N, CA, C and O atoms as CSV, one atom per row, in Angstrom:
chain,resi,resn,atom,element,x,y,z
A,1,UNK,N,N,95.027,124.962,-15.102
A,1,UNK,CA,C,94.898,125.908,-16.233
A,1,UNK,C,C,96.265,126.051,-16.927
A,1,UNK,O,O,97.311,126.194,-16.294
A,2,UNK,N,N,96.190,126.005,-18.249
A,2,UNK,CA,C,97.416,126.137,-18.964
A,2,UNK,C,C,97.943,127.586,-18.967
A,2,UNK,O,O,97.206,128.538,-18.712
A,3,UNK,N,N,99.169,127.703,-19.247
A,3,UNK,CA,C,99.786,129.129,-19.450
A,3,UNK,C,C,99.019,129.903,-20.489
A,3,UNK,O,O,98.746,131.088,-20.295
A,4,UNK,N,N,98.669,129.277,-21.572
A,4,UNK,CA,C,97.886,130.067,-22.652
A,4,UNK,C,C,96.551,130.497,-22.258
A,4,UNK,O,O,96.124,131.604,-22.589
A,5,UNK,N,N,95.828,129.616,-21.518
A,5,UNK,CA,C,94.485,129.961,-20.984
A,5,UNK,C,C,94.665,131.121,-19.930
A,5,UNK,O,O,93.865,132.055,-19.886
A,6,UNK,N,N,95.639,131.034,-19.167
A,6,UNK,CA,C,95.933,132.148,-18.162
A,6,UNK,C,C,96.267,133.448,-18.843
A,6,UNK,O,O,95.805,134.501,-18.402
A,7,UNK,N,N,97.063,133.419,-19.917
A,7,UNK,CA,C,97.357,134.609,-20.660
A,7,UNK,C,C,96.134,135.280,-21.212
A,7,UNK,O,O,96.007,136.503,-21.150
A,8,UNK,N,N,95.209,134.473,-21.767
A,8,UNK,CA,C,93.957,135.030,-22.389
A,8,UNK,C,C,93.089,135.443,-21.316
A,8,UNK,O,O,92.487,136.507,-21.460
A,9,UNK,N,N,92.918,134.737,-20.208
A,9,UNK,CA,C,92.093,135.118,-19.100
A,9,UNK,C,C,92.594,136.443,-18.534
A,9,UNK,O,O,91.801,137.330,-18.217
A,10,UNK,N,N,93.884,136.570,-18.413
A,10,UNK,CA,C,94.495,137.912,-17.925
A,10,UNK,C,C,94.213,139.036,-18.788
A,10,UNK,O,O,94.012,140.148,-18.300
A,11,UNK,N,N,94.178,138.805,-20.200
A,11,UNK,CA,C,93.906,139.796,-21.191
A,11,UNK,C,C,92.426,140.289,-21.028
A,11,UNK,O,O,92.150,141.488,-21.068
A,12,UNK,N,N,91.555,139.379,-20.856
A,12,UNK,CA,C,90.084,139.792,-20.612
A,12,UNK,C,C,89.992,140.538,-19.294
A,12,UNK,O,O,89.271,141.533,-19.213
A,13,UNK,N,N,90.672,140.112,-18.288
A,13,UNK,CA,C,90.524,140.861,-16.934
A,13,UNK,C,C,91.156,142.243,-17.161
A,13,UNK,O,O,90.560,143.198,-16.664
A,14,UNK,N,N,92.237,142.462,-17.818
A,14,UNK,CA,C,92.840,143.707,-18.061
A,14,UNK,C,C,91.905,144.592,-18.897
A,14,UNK,O,O,91.761,145.777,-18.594
A,15,UNK,N,N,91.280,144.059,-19.918
A,15,UNK,CA,C,90.338,144.831,-20.756
A,15,UNK,C,C,89.192,145.309,-19.869
A,15,UNK,O,O,88.773,146.465,-19.925
A,16,UNK,N,N,88.692,144.366,-19.034
A,16,UNK,CA,C,87.596,144.721,-18.134
A,16,UNK,C,C,87.959,145.890,-17.187
A,16,UNK,O,O,87.090,146.692,-16.846
A,17,UNK,N,N,89.181,145.986,-16.780
A,17,UNK,CA,C,89.632,147.051,-15.906
A,17,UNK,C,C,89.969,148.341,-16.666
A,17,UNK,O,O,90.206,149.387,-16.063
A,18,UNK,N,N,89.986,148.241,-18.021
A,18,UNK,CA,C,90.395,149.407,-18.798
A,18,UNK,C,C,91.880,149.505,-18.975
A,18,UNK,O,O,92.386,150.540,-19.408
A,19,UNK,N,N,92.584,148.461,-18.653
A,19,UNK,CA,C,93.999,148.475,-18.825
A,19,UNK,C,C,94.340,147.958,-20.214
A,19,UNK,O,O,94.743,146.809,-20.396
A,20,UNK,N,N,94.169,148.825,-21.164
A,20,UNK,CA,C,94.372,148.413,-22.546
A,20,UNK,C,C,95.861,148.200,-22.789
A,20,UNK,O,O,96.227,147.377,-23.628
A,21,UNK,N,N,96.748,148.932,-22.064
A,21,UNK,CA,C,98.179,148.730,-22.245
A,21,UNK,C,C,98.684,147.260,-21.932
A,21,UNK,O,O,99.645,146.748,-22.507
A,22,UNK,N,N,97.928,146.646,-20.959
A,22,UNK,CA,C,98.224,145.234,-20.596
A,22,UNK,C,C,97.769,144.342,-21.648
A,22,UNK,O,O,98.388,143.304,-21.877
A,23,UNK,N,N,96.683,144.687,-22.336
A,23,UNK,CA,C,96.157,143.850,-23.406
A,23,UNK,C,C,97.069,143.911,-24.580
A,23,UNK,O,O,97.355,142.888,-25.202
A,24,UNK,N,N,97.555,145.134,-24.916
A,24,UNK,CA,C,98.470,145.260,-26.021
A,24,UNK,C,C,99.769,144.673,-25.761
A,24,UNK,O,O,100.430,144.181,-26.676
A,25,UNK,N,N,100.182,144.700,-24.518
A,25,UNK,CA,C,101.475,144.001,-24.116
A,25,UNK,C,C,101.446,142.460,-24.285
A,25,UNK,O,O,102.488,141.821,-24.432
A,26,UNK,N,N,100.223,141.884,-24.260
A,26,UNK,CA,C,100.098,140.429,-24.409
A,26,UNK,C,C,100.172,140.050,-25.883
A,26,UNK,O,O,100.212,138.855,-26.173
A,27,UNK,N,N,100.194,140.993,-26.848
A,27,UNK,CA,C,100.201,140.817,-28.270
A,27,UNK,C,C,101.527,140.578,-28.752
A,27,UNK,O,O,102.465,141.227,-28.288
A,28,UNK,N,N,101.719,139.618,-29.733
A,28,UNK,CA,C,102.929,139.486,-30.418
A,28,UNK,C,C,103.034,140.702,-31.406
A,28,UNK,O,O,102.019,141.203,-31.890
A,29,UNK,N,N,104.269,141.150,-31.683
A,29,UNK,CA,C,104.397,142.274,-32.613
A,29,UNK,C,C,103.821,142.063,-33.979
A,29,UNK,O,O,103.510,143.024,-34.683
A,30,UNK,N,N,103.675,140.828,-34.363
A,30,UNK,CA,C,103.145,140.448,-35.713
A,30,UNK,C,C,101.700,139.908,-35.599
A,30,UNK,O,O,101.274,139.115,-36.439
A,31,UNK,N,N,100.994,140.307,-34.632
A,31,UNK,CA,C,99.600,139.814,-34.380
A,31,UNK,C,C,98.784,140.070,-35.624
A,31,UNK,O,O,98.864,141.124,-36.254
A,32,UNK,N,N,97.969,139.028,-35.965
A,32,UNK,CA,C,96.904,139.135,-37.059
A,32,UNK,C,C,95.559,139.142,-36.362
A,32,UNK,O,O,95.168,138.108,-35.822
A,33,UNK,N,N,94.840,140.229,-36.342
A,33,UNK,CA,C,93.622,140.364,-35.592
A,33,UNK,C,C,92.442,140.528,-36.658
A,33,UNK,O,O,92.417,141.408,-37.518
A,34,UNK,N,N,91.563,139.639,-36.485
A,34,UNK,CA,C,90.363,139.532,-37.529
A,34,UNK,C,C,89.145,139.661,-36.799
A,34,UNK,O,O,88.778,138.806,-35.994
A,35,UNK,N,N,88.439,140.808,-37.079
A,35,UNK,CA,C,87.035,141.044,-36.543
A,35,UNK,C,C,86.102,140.278,-37.557
A,35,UNK,O,O,86.400,140.092,-38.737
A,36,UNK,N,N,84.925,139.854,-36.948
A,36,UNK,CA,C,83.965,139.180,-37.842
A,36,UNK,C,C,83.654,139.982,-38.994
A,36,UNK,O,O,83.569,141.206,-38.893
A,37,UNK,N,N,83.459,139.313,-40.201
A,37,UNK,CA,C,83.059,140.030,-41.395
A,37,UNK,C,C,81.773,140.857,-41.180
A,37,UNK,O,O,80.836,140.390,-40.533
A,38,UNK,N,N,81.738,141.985,-41.681
A,38,UNK,CA,C,80.607,142.943,-41.606
A,38,UNK,C,C,80.439,143.546,-40.171
A,38,UNK,O,O,79.422,144.172,-39.870
A,39,UNK,N,N,81.444,143.342,-39.316
A,39,UNK,CA,C,81.312,143.987,-37.974
A,39,UNK,C,C,81.843,145.453,-38.198
A,39,UNK,O,O,82.552,145.729,-39.166
A,40,UNK,N,N,81.488,146.316,-37.314
A,40,UNK,CA,C,81.985,147.740,-37.414
A,40,UNK,C,C,83.502,147.912,-37.540
A,40,UNK,O,O,83.973,148.893,-38.115
A,41,UNK,N,N,84.278,146.933,-36.987
A,41,UNK,CA,C,85.718,147.028,-36.951
A,41,UNK,C,C,86.394,146.159,-37.902
A,41,UNK,O,O,87.623,146.101,-37.869
A,42,UNK,N,N,85.704,145.452,-38.775
A,42,UNK,CA,C,86.274,144.535,-39.723
A,42,UNK,C,C,87.093,145.271,-40.704
A,42,UNK,O,O,86.713,146.347,-41.167
A,43,UNK,N,N,88.200,144.721,-41.027
A,43,UNK,CA,C,89.027,145.265,-42.088
A,43,UNK,C,C,89.427,144.126,-42.985
A,43,UNK,O,O,89.984,143.134,-42.515
A,44,UNK,N,N,89.148,144.249,-44.300
A,44,UNK,CA,C,89.528,143.095,-45.165
A,44,UNK,C,C,91.076,142.829,-45.032
A,44,UNK,O,O,91.901,143.740,-45.095
A,45,UNK,N,N,91.384,141.561,-44.850
A,45,UNK,CA,C,92.763,141.194,-44.622
A,45,UNK,C,C,93.179,141.246,-43.179
A,45,UNK,O,O,94.214,140.696,-42.801
A,46,UNK,N,N,92.370,141.911,-42.362
A,46,UNK,CA,C,92.634,141.838,-40.896
A,46,UNK,C,C,93.443,143.035,-40.505
A,46,UNK,O,O,93.899,143.789,-41.364
A,47,UNK,N,N,93.632,143.224,-39.201
A,47,UNK,CA,C,94.439,144.231,-38.595
A,47,UNK,C,C,95.798,143.512,-38.341
A,47,UNK,O,O,95.840,142.339,-37.970
A,48,UNK,N,N,96.902,144.269,-38.555
A,48,UNK,CA,C,98.224,143.597,-38.282
A,48,UNK,C,C,99.052,144.465,-37.402
A,48,UNK,O,O,99.252,145.646,-37.688
A,49,UNK,N,N,99.530,143.909,-36.354
A,49,UNK,CA,C,100.329,144.604,-35.336
A,49,UNK,C,C,99.508,145.272,-34.273
A,49,UNK,O,O,98.383,145.698,-34.534
A,50,UNK,N,N,100.038,145.371,-33.092
A,50,UNK,CA,C,99.324,145.974,-31.950
A,50,UNK,C,C,98.863,147.323,-32.281
A,50,UNK,O,O,97.722,147.642,-31.949
A,51,UNK,N,N,99.631,148.167,-32.907
A,51,UNK,CA,C,99.242,149.581,-33.152
A,51,UNK,C,C,97.961,149.615,-34.014
A,51,UNK,O,O,97.074,150.428,-33.757
A,52,UNK,N,N,97.861,148.749,-35.020
A,52,UNK,CA,C,96.619,148.700,-35.914
A,52,UNK,C,C,95.413,148.348,-35.023
A,52,UNK,O,O,94.376,149.010,-35.081
A,53,UNK,N,N,95.563,147.306,-34.205
A,53,UNK,CA,C,94.452,146.922,-33.314
A,53,UNK,C,C,94.082,148.073,-32.398
A,53,UNK,O,O,92.918,148.455,-32.276
A,54,UNK,N,N,95.054,148.585,-31.791
A,54,UNK,CA,C,94.870,149.718,-30.824
A,54,UNK,C,C,94.070,150.807,-31.493
A,54,UNK,O,O,93.038,151.223,-30.967
A,55,UNK,N,N,94.536,151.298,-32.682
A,55,UNK,CA,C,94.021,152.432,-33.363
A,55,UNK,C,C,92.627,152.227,-33.985
A,55,UNK,O,O,91.742,153.078,-33.893
A,56,UNK,N,N,92.477,151.025,-34.639
A,56,UNK,CA,C,91.382,150.715,-35.449
A,56,UNK,C,C,90.278,149.897,-34.840
A,56,UNK,O,O,89.212,149.714,-35.427
A,57,UNK,N,N,90.551,149.413,-33.664
A,57,UNK,CA,C,89.582,148.551,-32.936
A,57,UNK,C,C,89.322,149.248,-31.531
A,57,UNK,O,O,88.312,149.910,-31.292
A,58,UNK,N,N,90.332,149.024,-30.650
A,58,UNK,CA,C,90.169,149.500,-29.270
A,58,UNK,C,C,89.844,150.932,-29.149
A,58,UNK,O,O,88.951,151.255,-28.366
A,59,UNK,N,N,90.501,151.879,-29.872
A,59,UNK,CA,C,90.250,153.282,-29.758
A,59,UNK,C,C,88.876,153.663,-30.316
A,59,UNK,O,O,88.372,154.726,-29.956
A,60,UNK,N,N,88.272,152.895,-31.132
A,60,UNK,CA,C,86.962,153.318,-31.769
A,60,UNK,C,C,85.852,152.832,-30.806
A,60,UNK,O,O,84.782,153.441,-30.801
A,61,UNK,N,N,86.038,151.804,-30.019
A,61,UNK,CA,C,84.847,151.345,-29.166
A,61,UNK,C,C,84.217,152.347,-28.314
A,61,UNK,O,O,82.993,152.475,-28.314
A,62,UNK,N,N,85.042,153.124,-27.527
A,62,UNK,CA,C,84.395,154.150,-26.664
A,62,UNK,C,C,83.529,155.188,-27.443
A,62,UNK,O,O,82.550,155.689,-26.890
A,63,UNK,N,N,83.869,155.511,-28.694
A,63,UNK,CA,C,83.090,156.413,-29.498
A,63,UNK,C,C,81.739,155.821,-29.931
A,63,UNK,O,O,80.773,156.553,-30.146
A,64,UNK,N,N,81.686,154.476,-30.055
A,64,UNK,CA,C,80.517,153.859,-30.623
A,64,UNK,C,C,79.567,153.221,-29.480
A,64,UNK,O,O,78.365,153.020,-29.654
A,65,UNK,N,N,80.278,152.925,-28.269
A,65,UNK,CA,C,79.441,152.282,-27.298
A,65,UNK,C,C,79.820,152.832,-25.903
A,65,UNK,O,O,80.969,153.174,-25.625
A,66,UNK,N,N,78.843,152.890,-25.097
A,66,UNK,CA,C,78.959,153.181,-23.644
A,66,UNK,C,C,78.920,151.877,-22.877
A,66,UNK,O,O,78.167,150.945,-23.159
A,67,UNK,N,N,79.837,151.889,-21.833
A,67,UNK,CA,C,79.800,150.702,-20.917
A,67,UNK,C,C,80.023,149.417,-21.620
A,67,UNK,O,O,79.374,148.427,-21.283
A,68,UNK,N,N,80.920,149.365,-22.599
A,68,UNK,CA,C,81.215,148.113,-23.418
A,68,UNK,C,C,81.886,147.135,-22.447
A,68,UNK,O,O,82.842,147.452,-21.739
A,69,UNK,N,N,81.325,145.940,-22.464
A,69,UNK,CA,C,81.799,144.830,-21.641
A,69,UNK,C,C,82.031,143.620,-22.545
A,69,UNK,O,O,81.263,143.346,-23.467
A,70,UNK,N,N,83.105,142.917,-22.249
A,70,UNK,CA,C,83.333,141.511,-22.846
A,70,UNK,C,C,83.240,140.598,-21.579
A,70,UNK,O,O,83.978,140.704,-20.600
A,71,UNK,N,N,82.234,139.685,-21.732
A,71,UNK,CA,C,82.000,138.792,-20.604
A,71,UNK,C,C,82.374,137.381,-20.990
A,71,UNK,O,O,81.537,136.630,-21.490
A,72,UNK,N,N,83.627,137.008,-20.764
A,72,UNK,CA,C,83.948,135.642,-21.154
A,72,UNK,C,C,83.243,134.634,-20.174
A,72,UNK,O,O,83.148,134.858,-18.968
A,73,UNK,N,N,82.775,133.549,-20.765
A,73,UNK,CA,C,82.071,132.479,-19.947
A,73,UNK,C,C,82.800,131.178,-19.855
A,73,UNK,O,O,82.936,130.591,-18.782
A,74,UNK,N,N,83.275,130.728,-21.007
A,74,UNK,CA,C,83.909,129.439,-21.127
A,74,UNK,C,C,85.206,129.507,-21.864
A,74,UNK,O,O,85.267,130.122,-22.928
A,75,UNK,N,N,86.246,128.908,-21.353
A,75,UNK,CA,C,87.592,128.857,-21.933
A,75,UNK,C,C,87.864,127.433,-22.383
A,75,UNK,O,O,87.781,126.508,-21.575
A,76,UNK,N,N,88.160,127.251,-23.549
A,76,UNK,CA,C,88.526,125.860,-24.065
A,76,UNK,C,C,89.989,125.849,-24.475
A,76,UNK,O,O,90.429,126.573,-25.367
A,77,UNK,N,N,90.714,124.992,-23.779
A,77,UNK,CA,C,92.190,124.886,-24.002
A,77,UNK,C,C,92.526,123.829,-25.091
A,77,UNK,O,O,92.290,122.634,-24.908
A,78,UNK,N,N,93.045,124.279,-26.151
A,78,UNK,CA,C,93.407,123.342,-27.297
A,78,UNK,C,C,94.866,123.635,-27.628
A,78,UNK,O,O,95.194,123.868,-28.792
A,79,UNK,N,N,95.785,123.629,-26.589
A,79,UNK,CA,C,97.203,123.817,-26.784
A,79,UNK,C,C,97.521,125.240,-27.138
A,79,UNK,O,O,97.402,126.132,-26.297
A,80,UNK,N,N,97.926,125.472,-28.372
A,80,UNK,CA,C,98.313,126.865,-28.834
A,80,UNK,C,C,97.033,127.675,-29.191
A,80,UNK,O,O,97.088,128.885,-29.414
A,81,UNK,N,N,95.949,127.001,-29.234
A,81,UNK,CA,C,94.617,127.728,-29.497
A,81,UNK,C,C,93.769,127.737,-28.231
A,81,UNK,O,O,93.651,126.733,-27.529
A,82,UNK,N,N,93.182,128.901,-27.962
A,82,UNK,CA,C,92.273,128.959,-26.849
A,82,UNK,C,C,90.951,129.517,-27.439
A,82,UNK,O,O,90.989,130.539,-28.124
A,83,UNK,N,N,89.816,128.890,-27.199
A,83,UNK,CA,C,88.566,129.307,-27.695
A,83,UNK,C,C,87.746,129.839,-26.481
A,83,UNK,O,O,87.640,129.169,-25.454
A,84,UNK,N,N,87.174,131.053,-26.630
A,84,UNK,CA,C,86.495,131.612,-25.521
A,84,UNK,C,C,85.015,131.939,-26.000
A,84,UNK,O,O,84.820,132.676,-26.966
A,85,UNK,N,N,84.042,131.388,-25.319
A,85,UNK,CA,C,82.638,131.718,-25.541
A,85,UNK,C,C,82.196,132.802,-24.478
A,85,UNK,O,O,82.558,132.728,-23.304
A,86,UNK,N,N,81.447,133.741,-24.933
A,86,UNK,CA,C,80.961,134.781,-24.043
A,86,UNK,C,C,79.962,135.696,-24.623
A,86,UNK,O,O,79.226,135.319,-25.535
A,87,UNK,N,N,79.905,136.932,-24.108
A,87,UNK,CA,C,78.933,137.898,-24.560
A,87,UNK,C,C,79.559,139.311,-24.573
A,87,UNK,O,O,80.466,139.603,-23.794
A,88,UNK,N,N,79.074,140.149,-25.441
A,88,UNK,CA,C,79.302,141.522,-25.456
A,88,UNK,C,C,78.015,142.220,-24.888
A,88,UNK,O,O,76.893,141.848,-25.230
A,89,UNK,N,N,78.226,143.244,-24.010
A,89,UNK,CA,C,77.185,144.079,-23.568
A,89,UNK,C,C,77.595,145.526,-23.538
A,89,UNK,O,O,78.691,145.879,-23.101
A,90,UNK,N,N,76.705,146.346,-24.006
A,90,UNK,CA,C,76.989,147.806,-24.067
A,90,UNK,C,C,75.722,148.528,-24.450
A,90,UNK,O,O,74.657,147.933,-24.613
A,91,UNK,N,N,75.882,149.909,-24.595
A,91,UNK,CA,C,74.794,150.656,-25.130
A,91,UNK,C,C,75.428,151.471,-26.286
A,91,UNK,O,O,76.442,152.153,-26.144
A,92,UNK,N,N,74.743,151.337,-27.436
A,92,UNK,CA,C,75.245,152.191,-28.617
A,92,UNK,C,C,75.056,153.618,-28.457
A,92,UNK,O,O,73.946,154.086,-28.204
A,93,UNK,N,N,76.172,154.381,-28.606
A,93,UNK,CA,C,76.032,155.864,-28.346
A,93,UNK,C,C,75.164,156.531,-29.430
A,93,UNK,O,O,74.493,157.512,-29.111
A,94,UNK,N,N,75.136,156.070,-30.671
A,94,UNK,CA,C,74.304,156.774,-31.718
A,94,UNK,C,C,72.804,156.514,-31.473
A,94,UNK,O,O,71.975,157.343,-31.848
A,95,UNK,N,N,72.444,155.373,-30.848
A,95,UNK,CA,C,70.947,155.102,-30.782
A,95,UNK,C,C,70.458,154.978,-29.407
A,95,UNK,O,O,69.252,155.059,-29.176
A,96,UNK,N,N,71.381,154.772,-28.415
A,96,UNK,CA,C,71.029,154.423,-27.040
A,96,UNK,C,C,70.435,153.083,-26.905
A,96,UNK,O,O,69.901,152.757,-25.845
A,97,UNK,N,N,70.499,152.237,-27.981
A,97,UNK,CA,C,70.008,150.923,-27.902
A,97,UNK,C,C,70.974,150.009,-27.222
A,97,UNK,O,O,72.179,150.230,-27.340
A,98,UNK,N,N,70.516,148.951,-26.484
A,98,UNK,CA,C,71.398,147.994,-25.894
A,98,UNK,C,C,71.971,146.920,-26.849
A,98,UNK,O,O,71.322,146.413,-27.764
A,99,UNK,N,N,73.163,146.646,-26.563
A,99,UNK,CA,C,73.808,145.490,-27.334
A,99,UNK,C,C,74.003,144.401,-26.293
A,99,UNK,O,O,74.603,144.649,-25.248
A,100,UNK,N,N,73.519,143.229,-26.552
A,100,UNK,CA,C,73.691,142.014,-25.774
A,100,UNK,C,C,73.818,140.906,-26.727
A,100,UNK,O,O,72.796,140.396,-27.186
A,101,UNK,N,N,74.981,140.491,-27.064
A,101,UNK,CA,C,75.143,139.487,-28.106
A,101,UNK,C,C,76.192,138.431,-27.779
A,101,UNK,O,O,77.160,138.722,-27.076
A,102,UNK,N,N,76.012,137.196,-28.285
A,102,UNK,CA,C,76.983,136.222,-28.078
A,102,UNK,C,C,78.206,136.421,-28.920
A,102,UNK,O,O,78.174,137.033,-29.988
A,103,UNK,N,N,79.315,135.870,-28.392
A,103,UNK,CA,C,80.567,136.099,-29.079
A,103,UNK,C,C,81.409,134.789,-28.872
A,103,UNK,O,O,81.307,134.099,-27.857
A,104,UNK,N,N,82.218,134.516,-29.882
A,104,UNK,CA,C,83.186,133.441,-29.788
A,104,UNK,C,C,84.538,134.002,-30.257
A,104,UNK,O,O,84.590,134.546,-31.360
A,105,UNK,N,N,85.513,133.914,-29.572
A,105,UNK,CA,C,86.900,134.338,-29.852
A,105,UNK,C,C,87.817,133.123,-29.921
A,105,UNK,O,O,87.798,132.254,-29.050
A,106,UNK,N,N,88.608,133.089,-30.964
A,106,UNK,CA,C,89.657,132.040,-31.166
A,106,UNK,C,C,91.004,132.760,-31.126
A,106,UNK,O,O,91.296,133.609,-31.969
A,107,UNK,N,N,91.808,132.409,-30.142
A,107,UNK,CA,C,93.106,133.041,-30.006
A,107,UNK,C,C,94.153,131.957,-30.289
A,107,UNK,O,O,94.003,130.779,-29.965
A,108,UNK,N,N,95.235,132.456,-30.927
A,108,UNK,CA,C,96.403,131.637,-31.174
A,108,UNK,C,C,97.612,132.188,-30.480
A,108,UNK,O,O,97.985,133.341,-30.698
A,109,UNK,N,N,98.243,131.373,-29.634
A,109,UNK,CA,C,99.364,131.844,-28.782
A,109,UNK,C,C,100.634,131.127,-29.211
A,109,UNK,O,O,100.705,129.925,-29.465
A,110,UNK,N,N,101.607,131.987,-29.262
A,110,UNK,CA,C,102.997,131.376,-29.581
A,110,UNK,C,C,104.018,132.074,-28.649
A,110,UNK,O,O,104.079,133.301,-28.574
A,111,UNK,N,N,104.740,131.320,-28.009
A,111,UNK,CA,C,105.875,131.750,-27.124
A,111,UNK,C,C,105.364,132.854,-26.110
A,111,UNK,O,O,106.049,133.851,-25.880
A,112,UNK,N,N,104.178,132.646,-25.535
A,112,UNK,CA,C,103.658,133.420,-24.464
A,112,UNK,C,C,103.034,134.696,-24.966
A,112,UNK,O,O,102.734,135.561,-24.143
A,113,UNK,N,N,102.807,134.889,-26.294
A,113,UNK,CA,C,102.211,136.148,-26.810
A,113,UNK,C,C,101.070,135.702,-27.775
A,113,UNK,O,O,101.097,134.628,-28.377
A,114,UNK,N,N,100.032,136.645,-27.874
A,114,UNK,CA,C,98.943,136.344,-28.773
A,114,UNK,C,C,99.392,136.697,-30.245
A,114,UNK,O,O,99.690,137.845,-30.574
A,115,UNK,N,N,99.416,135.616,-31.104
A,115,UNK,CA,C,99.794,135.743,-32.409
A,115,UNK,C,C,98.616,136.012,-33.328
A,115,UNK,O,O,98.801,136.680,-34.346
A,116,UNK,N,N,97.447,135.546,-33.039
A,116,UNK,CA,C,96.317,135.708,-33.835
A,116,UNK,C,C,94.984,135.697,-33.047
A,116,UNK,O,O,94.863,135.017,-32.028
A,117,UNK,N,N,94.011,136.445,-33.529
A,117,UNK,CA,C,92.662,136.547,-32.942
A,117,UNK,C,C,91.617,136.521,-34.003
A,117,UNK,O,O,91.695,137.270,-34.977
A,118,UNK,N,N,90.628,135.667,-33.837
A,118,UNK,CA,C,89.420,135.702,-34.698
A,118,UNK,C,C,88.180,135.848,-33.913
A,118,UNK,O,O,87.970,135.139,-32.929
A,119,UNK,N,N,87.301,136.806,-34.346
A,119,UNK,CA,C,85.991,137.064,-33.684
A,119,UNK,C,C,84.908,136.456,-34.458
A,119,UNK,O,O,84.938,136.475,-35.689
A,120,UNK,N,N,83.912,135.895,-33.771
A,120,UNK,CA,C,82.718,135.461,-34.434
A,120,UNK,C,C,81.590,136.007,-33.457
A,120,UNK,O,O,81.580,135.809,-32.242
A,121,UNK,N,N,80.640,136.724,-34.174
A,121,UNK,CA,C,79.573,137.360,-33.395
A,121,UNK,C,C,78.405,137.671,-34.368
A,121,UNK,O,O,78.534,137.507,-35.581
A,122,UNK,N,N,77.294,138.112,-33.815
A,122,UNK,CA,C,76.135,138.518,-34.596
A,122,UNK,C,C,76.244,139.954,-35.096
A,122,UNK,O,O,75.825,140.902,-34.432
A,123,UNK,N,N,76.836,140.083,-36.317
A,123,UNK,CA,C,77.105,141.417,-36.860
A,123,UNK,C,C,75.803,142.098,-37.147
A,123,UNK,O,O,75.772,143.326,-37.064
A,124,UNK,N,N,74.667,141.395,-37.493
A,124,UNK,CA,C,73.437,142.035,-37.724
A,124,UNK,C,C,73.005,142.837,-36.501
A,124,UNK,O,O,72.585,143.986,-36.640
A,125,UNK,N,N,73.098,142.257,-35.307
A,125,UNK,CA,C,72.793,142.931,-34.117
A,125,UNK,C,C,73.592,144.205,-33.922
A,125,UNK,O,O,73.061,145.240,-33.521
A,126,UNK,N,N,74.902,144.105,-34.219
A,126,UNK,CA,C,75.757,145.343,-34.094
A,126,UNK,C,C,75.237,146.420,-35.048
A,126,UNK,O,O,75.216,147.591,-34.668
A,127,UNK,N,N,74.832,146.091,-36.223
A,127,UNK,CA,C,74.335,147.043,-37.235
A,127,UNK,C,C,73.025,147.676,-36.752
A,127,UNK,O,O,72.803,148.882,-36.862
A,128,UNK,N,N,72.228,146.859,-36.247
A,128,UNK,CA,C,70.879,147.220,-35.767
A,128,UNK,C,C,70.975,148.252,-34.686
A,128,UNK,O,O,70.340,149.301,-34.788
A,129,UNK,N,N,71.751,147.998,-33.644
A,129,UNK,CA,C,71.826,148.876,-32.496
A,129,UNK,C,C,72.753,150.013,-32.681
A,129,UNK,O,O,72.538,151.048,-32.049
A,130,UNK,N,N,73.784,149.926,-33.500
A,130,UNK,CA,C,74.746,151.021,-33.605
A,130,UNK,C,C,74.566,151.991,-34.815
A,130,UNK,O,O,75.143,153.077,-34.880
A,131,UNK,N,N,73.760,151.532,-35.720
A,131,UNK,CA,C,73.643,152.306,-36.947
A,131,UNK,C,C,74.703,152.095,-38.025
A,131,UNK,O,O,74.589,152.582,-39.151
A,132,UNK,N,N,75.819,151.291,-37.604
A,132,UNK,CA,C,76.814,150.960,-38.559
A,132,UNK,C,C,76.218,149.921,-39.584
A,132,UNK,O,O,75.626,148.917,-39.189
A,133,UNK,N,N,76.386,150.186,-40.808
A,133,UNK,CA,C,75.888,149.316,-41.800
A,133,UNK,C,C,77.069,148.468,-42.418
A,133,UNK,O,O,78.117,149.023,-42.747
A,134,UNK,N,N,76.889,147.219,-42.556
A,134,UNK,CA,C,78.010,146.398,-43.169
A,134,UNK,C,C,78.399,146.904,-44.590
A,134,UNK,O,O,77.537,147.346,-45.349
A,135,UNK,N,N,79.640,146.835,-44.914
A,135,UNK,CA,C,80.091,147.228,-46.297
A,135,UNK,C,C,79.760,146.149,-47.210
A,135,UNK,O,O,80.035,146.246,-48.406
């Protein structure tokens, strides 16, 4: 396993344990974080810097979903790029409806830190279960 895949695998493990500090510590100070268009946490132009990601993505999840899980299944090593296929599972707090959706994450790593993140997922399902309507 490459160092980059290990870094990303460790970030998923930390997120699963609720160790958000460890996830943030893996981020480059100039990280560009892009949620899928029309997702509840999408921001035109993306989120920039660990503080933005922490405040506008990670801190919002517990208010919107109970028992939110990211379940990585497959890690594809492409050098400085790591592609992860998996699922999100949770229960929407507003509706009590279950979320069980495929996800693909594309990570860019430079010098042992996450420089960029791109999420691809079914935003329609997010809207249906959570009550968030795309802008």
